[in-house]
Amino acid sequence: DQQVKQNSPSLSVQEGRISILNCDYTNSMFDYFLWYKKYPAEGPTFLISISSIKDKNEDGRFTVFLNKSAKHLSLHIVPSQPGDSAVYFCAARGLYGGSQGNLIFGKGTKLSVKP
Amino acid sequence: DGGITQSPKYLFRKEGQNVTLSCEQNLNHDAMYWYRQDPGQGLRLIYYSQIVNDFQKGDIAEGYSVSREKKESFPLTVTSAQKNPTAFYLCASSKGQGGFYGYTFGSGTRLTVV
């Protein structure tokens, strides 16, 4: 059963507009949520994270929002740039059980920013 | 510059052969991880190690083996028992359990069975 879900496999946005990437989770036993960016044939790079006790974290053009009651987080990129075109992975760190301390990844959303 | 190095970048294996993927880090990180990426499947955890001489199975450990004899190194062996080894393999490391700052990933090894 997938604990971290990214239901949109792809997203296309015009340059300069806002990109919103979504992620849902089914398990309340996560303490951190993270976003990674990945280019083809490269390893993922850490983008931004949020603690489960916060509801927003901002870093430059990137903002992550956490809605615990809905078990939903989102990544906002404003303004979007062509260089943001990549696959974005949502991840969550498990607190208990077999996933304790490990990151669980979603399947990714491919973002395309058109000039 | 500190980082995590995976080698080789591309690897071809004949059916029935074992192959070993290298992963080295000079970040002084305690924990290391191996993930596998398949198209449309995201990243799936194969093995992880929180400390030298200790490692644990992840979600898809069957057909793989690892060792952690040194803090800097965490090689992954893909054995002939792995039925579908063609994939992109990613090694990662973290200070502690990688909460707020997550994991640092290598650039990956693409393994193809020929």
XYZ file of C-alpha atoms in Angstrom:
229
model
C 0.000 0.000 0.000
C 1.485 3.285 -1.086
C 1.911 5.635 1.870
C 3.026 8.697 -0.104
C 1.064 9.474 -3.243
C 1.648 11.894 -6.061
C -1.456 11.503 -8.170
C -0.402 13.736 -11.063
C 2.314 12.128 -13.189
C 2.864 15.352 -15.100
C 2.230 19.094 -14.985
C 2.778 21.768 -17.631
C 3.082 25.448 -16.709
C 3.908 28.642 -18.557
C 7.134 30.438 -17.613
C 6.537 33.113 -14.974
C 3.362 31.492 -13.645
C 2.943 29.471 -10.451
C 3.614 25.719 -10.375
C 1.755 23.739 -7.716
C 2.803 20.154 -7.080
C 0.685 18.033 -4.782
C 1.309 15.088 -2.491
C -0.987 13.066 -0.222
C -0.033 10.683 2.542
C -1.975 7.984 4.317
C 0.043 7.529 7.506
C 0.038 10.114 10.290
C 3.308 8.775 11.684
C 5.639 10.993 9.676
C 7.726 13.726 11.272
C 9.297 15.390 8.237
C 8.165 15.930 4.670
C 10.627 16.739 1.899
C 10.698 17.658 -1.765
C 13.406 16.538 -4.157
C 14.085 17.598 -7.728
C 15.528 15.157 -10.256
C 16.916 15.619 -13.756
C 17.205 12.610 -16.114
C 20.172 10.299 -15.427
C 21.080 12.234 -12.263
C 20.470 11.715 -8.571
C 17.702 13.665 -6.810
C 18.696 16.912 -5.130
C 17.118 18.146 -1.926
C 14.876 21.160 -2.434
C 12.953 22.010 0.726
C 11.466 20.309 3.777
C 8.914 20.915 6.503
C 8.487 19.566 10.004
C 5.133 18.005 10.862
C 4.635 20.675 13.541
C 4.724 23.475 10.963
C 2.267 24.367 8.224
C 4.503 26.410 5.926
C 8.155 26.710 5.011
C 9.543 29.106 2.439
C 12.893 29.280 0.646
C 13.185 31.790 -2.148
C 10.852 30.822 -4.987
C 9.861 27.583 -3.241
C 7.193 27.248 -0.550
C 5.903 24.029 0.968
C 2.493 23.925 2.649
C 1.374 21.155 5.000
C -2.276 20.464 5.795
C -2.232 17.778 8.471
C -5.978 17.385 8.745
C -6.171 16.601 5.030
C -2.862 14.662 5.040
C -1.791 16.798 2.120
C 1.260 18.830 1.219
C 2.032 20.992 -1.742
C 5.059 22.664 -3.289
C 4.591 26.093 -4.854
C 7.168 27.469 -7.266
C 6.788 31.166 -8.048
C 7.703 32.323 -10.624
C 8.327 29.151 -12.604
C 11.407 29.067 -14.840
C 12.350 26.720 -17.693
C 15.217 25.377 -15.542
C 12.621 24.101 -13.070
C 11.581 21.457 -15.611
C 12.356 18.171 -13.862
C 10.713 15.343 -11.928
C 9.716 16.323 -8.405
C 9.513 13.703 -5.676
C 7.659 14.109 -2.435
C 9.099 12.149 0.520
C 8.153 11.562 4.143
C 10.201 10.266 7.061
C 8.600 7.471 9.053
C 8.497 7.562 12.843
C 7.604 4.000 13.670
C 7.674 0.433 12.451
C 9.642 -0.861 9.510
C 9.915 2.617 8.001
C 11.293 4.203 11.158
C 13.813 6.858 10.253
C 13.696 6.113 6.522
C 12.359 8.285 3.744
C 9.373 6.988 1.772
C 9.068 8.474 -1.700
C 6.132 9.148 -3.965
C 6.259 8.194 -7.641
C 7.101 11.699 -8.794
C 5.519 14.436 -10.920
C 7.184 15.594 -14.106
C 7.040 19.383 -14.348
C 7.466 21.082 -17.717
C 7.851 24.864 -17.748
C 7.287 26.285 -21.212
C 9.004 29.517 -22.300
C 34.317 19.188 -2.053
C 32.343 16.660 -0.071
C 29.990 14.389 -1.895
C 28.807 10.921 -2.717
C 30.261 9.063 -5.682
C 28.700 6.156 -7.512
C 30.538 4.088 -10.078
C 30.291 3.064 -12.776
C 27.685 5.356 -14.350
C 26.639 2.635 -16.810
C 26.954 -1.101 -16.273
C 26.004 -4.025 -18.464
C 25.503 -7.480 -17.042
C 24.961 -10.809 -18.677
C 22.191 -12.946 -17.302
C 23.401 -15.159 -14.460
C 26.245 -12.851 -13.436
C 26.683 -11.008 -10.175
C 27.708 -7.356 -10.372
C 28.778 -4.891 -7.691
C 27.893 -1.205 -7.698
C 30.208 1.102 -5.821
C 29.132 3.918 -3.486
C 31.615 6.115 -1.607
C 30.950 9.230 0.471
C 33.305 11.735 2.116
C 30.591 13.646 3.968
C 31.229 11.841 7.265
C 27.616 10.685 7.187
C 26.584 7.858 9.454
C 23.765 6.376 7.391
C 23.789 5.098 3.824
C 21.022 3.805 1.581
C 20.415 2.074 -1.737
C 17.346 2.855 -3.816
C 16.128 1.543 -7.120
C 14.213 3.647 -9.628
C 12.036 2.151 -12.342
C 9.869 4.182 -14.754
C 6.651 5.214 -13.024
C 7.678 3.531 -9.769
C 9.438 6.270 -7.878
C 12.286 5.312 -5.535
C 12.161 2.018 -3.683
C 14.456 1.184 -0.771
C 16.691 -1.869 -1.210
C 18.999 -1.790 1.836
C 20.139 0.724 4.407
C 22.848 0.991 7.029
C 22.787 3.277 10.050
C 26.239 2.281 11.308
C 29.360 0.414 10.232
C 29.041 -3.392 10.201
C 25.262 -3.232 10.410
C 22.622 -3.049 7.685
C 18.923 -3.720 7.273
C 16.700 -4.894 4.441
C 14.440 -2.383 2.793
C 11.256 -3.021 0.839
C 12.803 -4.879 -2.118
C 15.962 -6.597 -0.786
C 15.477 -9.955 -2.525
C 18.290 -10.669 -4.993
C 20.593 -8.008 -3.533
C 23.361 -7.993 -0.932
C 25.393 -5.248 0.739
C 28.303 -4.753 3.115
C 29.327 -1.850 5.348
C 32.917 -2.485 6.419
C 33.870 1.194 6.336
C 31.875 4.308 7.155
C 32.635 5.769 3.723
C 31.633 2.787 1.603
C 28.403 0.876 0.984
C 28.692 -1.395 -2.085
C 25.624 -3.125 -3.518
C 25.837 -6.524 -5.213
C 23.108 -7.441 -7.656
C 23.028 -11.218 -7.682
C 21.758 -13.634 -10.303
C 18.755 -14.210 -8.033
C 17.440 -10.743 -8.885
C 14.931 -11.502 -11.655
C 14.572 -8.032 -13.099
C 17.786 -6.105 -12.381
C 17.620 -3.573 -15.219
C 17.048 -0.242 -13.443
C 18.614 3.001 -12.267
C 20.301 2.546 -8.876
C 20.782 5.406 -6.461
C 22.957 5.528 -3.375
C 22.332 8.107 -0.654
C 23.733 9.115 2.707
C 22.571 11.158 5.675
C 23.856 12.603 8.926
C 21.780 10.750 11.470
C 18.399 9.839 9.998
C 18.080 12.688 7.538
C 15.146 14.603 8.931
C 15.107 18.288 8.014
C 17.930 18.089 5.472
C 17.064 14.710 4.025
C 19.506 12.575 2.143
C 22.354 13.422 -0.209
C 22.180 11.310 -3.353
C 24.836 10.134 -5.758
C 24.440 10.539 -9.510
C 23.299 6.966 -10.010
C 24.303 3.805 -11.889
C 22.218 2.523 -14.768
C 22.359 -1.260 -14.889
C 21.265 -3.085 -18.017
C 21.035 -6.848 -18.419
C 22.081 -7.991 -21.884
